[in-house]
Amino acid sequence: MPELSESQTAAMAAIARAAQEAARDERHDAGRKADWNDGAGRPGVLGFVEDRAPRGLVLRVFLYVAVGHVFAAFVYLLFTLGGKG
């Protein structure tokens, strides 16, 4: 097995220290509830899961679909009228 360079050894040591600190922090915070929410009062990670899409997204999708159909009808009309001439 090849020898590790000094920078590789330092990087490995830093990773090991970070892993030890993360494990220590997880043990310390194990019994604590989430102290953040999604802005609607639902705490924790489940607060970001919603039953339905946001109203703005639904409106934009509806408008894009409606405008797309109007544009497609216009193009169809152009080809229909162009084919008769």
Short mmCIF file of C-alpha atoms in Angstrom, two decimals:
data_model
loop_
_atom_site.label_atom_id
_atom_site.label_comp_id
_atom_site.label_asym_id
_atom_site.label_seq_id
_atom_site.Cartn_x
_atom_site.Cartn_y
_atom_site.Cartn_z
CA MET A 1 0.00 0.00 0.00
CA PRO A 2 1.47 3.38 -0.96
CA GLU A 3 2.38 5.93 1.68
CA LEU A 4 0.03 8.87 2.19
CA SER A 5 1.36 12.34 1.61
CA GLU A 6 1.38 14.90 4.41
CA SER A 7 -1.65 16.72 2.98
CA GLN A 8 -3.59 13.46 2.62
CA THR A 9 -2.80 12.55 6.24
CA ALA A 10 -3.93 16.00 7.41
CA ALA A 11 -7.15 15.68 5.42
CA MET A 12 -7.86 12.25 6.89
CA ALA A 13 -7.29 13.58 10.40
CA ALA A 14 -9.64 16.52 9.77
CA ILE A 15 -12.34 14.17 8.48
CA ALA A 16 -11.95 11.93 11.53
CA ARG A 17 -12.24 14.94 13.90
CA ALA A 18 -15.36 16.17 12.09
CA ALA A 19 -16.94 12.72 12.31
CA GLN A 20 -16.23 12.52 16.05
CA GLU A 21 -17.73 15.99 16.61
CA ALA A 22 -20.83 15.09 14.58
CA ALA A 23 -21.32 11.88 16.57
CA ARG A 24 -20.93 13.79 19.84
CA ASP A 25 -23.45 16.44 18.70
CA GLU A 26 -25.98 13.77 17.64
CA ARG A 27 -25.81 12.15 21.07
CA HIS A 28 -26.22 15.54 22.74
CA ASP A 29 -29.25 16.53 20.62
CA ALA A 30 -30.92 13.10 20.61
CA GLY A 31 -33.68 13.98 23.08
CA ARG A 32 -34.34 17.49 21.83
CA LYS A 33 -37.24 18.31 19.51
CA ALA A 34 -36.83 20.39 16.38
CA ASP A 35 -36.65 24.10 17.17
CA TRP A 36 -37.54 25.28 13.66
CA ASN A 37 -40.66 25.09 11.55
CA ASP A 38 -41.81 25.70 8.01
CA GLY A 39 -43.36 29.09 8.70
CA ALA A 40 -46.86 27.66 8.93
CA GLY A 41 -46.38 26.41 12.48
CA ARG A 42 -45.64 22.77 11.70
CA PRO A 43 -42.41 21.82 13.46
CA GLY A 44 -39.58 19.71 12.13
CA VAL A 45 -38.94 18.05 8.81
CA LEU A 46 -42.56 16.94 8.39
CA GLY A 47 -43.56 20.60 8.38
CA PHE A 48 -42.23 20.86 4.83
CA VAL A 49 -44.46 18.05 3.52
CA GLU A 50 -47.74 19.44 2.25
CA ASP A 51 -50.95 17.79 1.17
CA ARG A 52 -51.27 19.90 -1.96
CA ALA A 53 -49.24 22.12 -4.25
CA PRO A 54 -48.87 25.83 -3.46
CA ARG A 55 -51.57 28.06 -4.97
CA GLY A 56 -49.08 30.07 -7.04
CA LEU A 57 -47.70 26.94 -8.66
CA VAL A 58 -51.16 25.65 -9.55
CA LEU A 59 -52.08 29.01 -11.09
CA ARG A 60 -48.88 29.16 -13.17
CA VAL A 61 -49.30 25.60 -14.46
CA PHE A 62 -52.92 26.32 -15.40
CA LEU A 63 -51.93 29.50 -17.23
CA TYR A 64 -49.06 27.81 -19.07
CA VAL A 65 -51.35 24.97 -20.20
CA ALA A 66 -54.11 27.37 -21.26
CA VAL A 67 -51.72 29.66 -23.17
CA GLY A 68 -50.04 26.65 -24.74
CA HIS A 69 -53.38 25.35 -26.02
CA VAL A 70 -54.34 28.77 -27.40
CA PHE A 71 -50.99 28.98 -29.21
CA ALA A 72 -51.40 25.43 -30.58
CA ALA A 73 -54.91 26.30 -31.83
CA PHE A 74 -53.53 29.41 -33.56
CA VAL A 75 -50.79 27.42 -35.29
CA TYR A 76 -53.35 24.78 -36.31
CA LEU A 77 -55.55 27.55 -37.74
CA LEU A 78 -52.60 28.94 -39.72
CA PHE A 79 -51.84 25.53 -41.24
CA THR A 80 -55.52 24.92 -41.99
CA LEU A 81 -55.98 28.26 -43.72
CA GLY A 82 -52.61 27.94 -45.47
CA GLY A 83 -53.52 24.50 -46.86
CA LYS A 84 -56.67 25.83 -48.55
CA GLY A 85 -54.86 28.57 -50.47
#
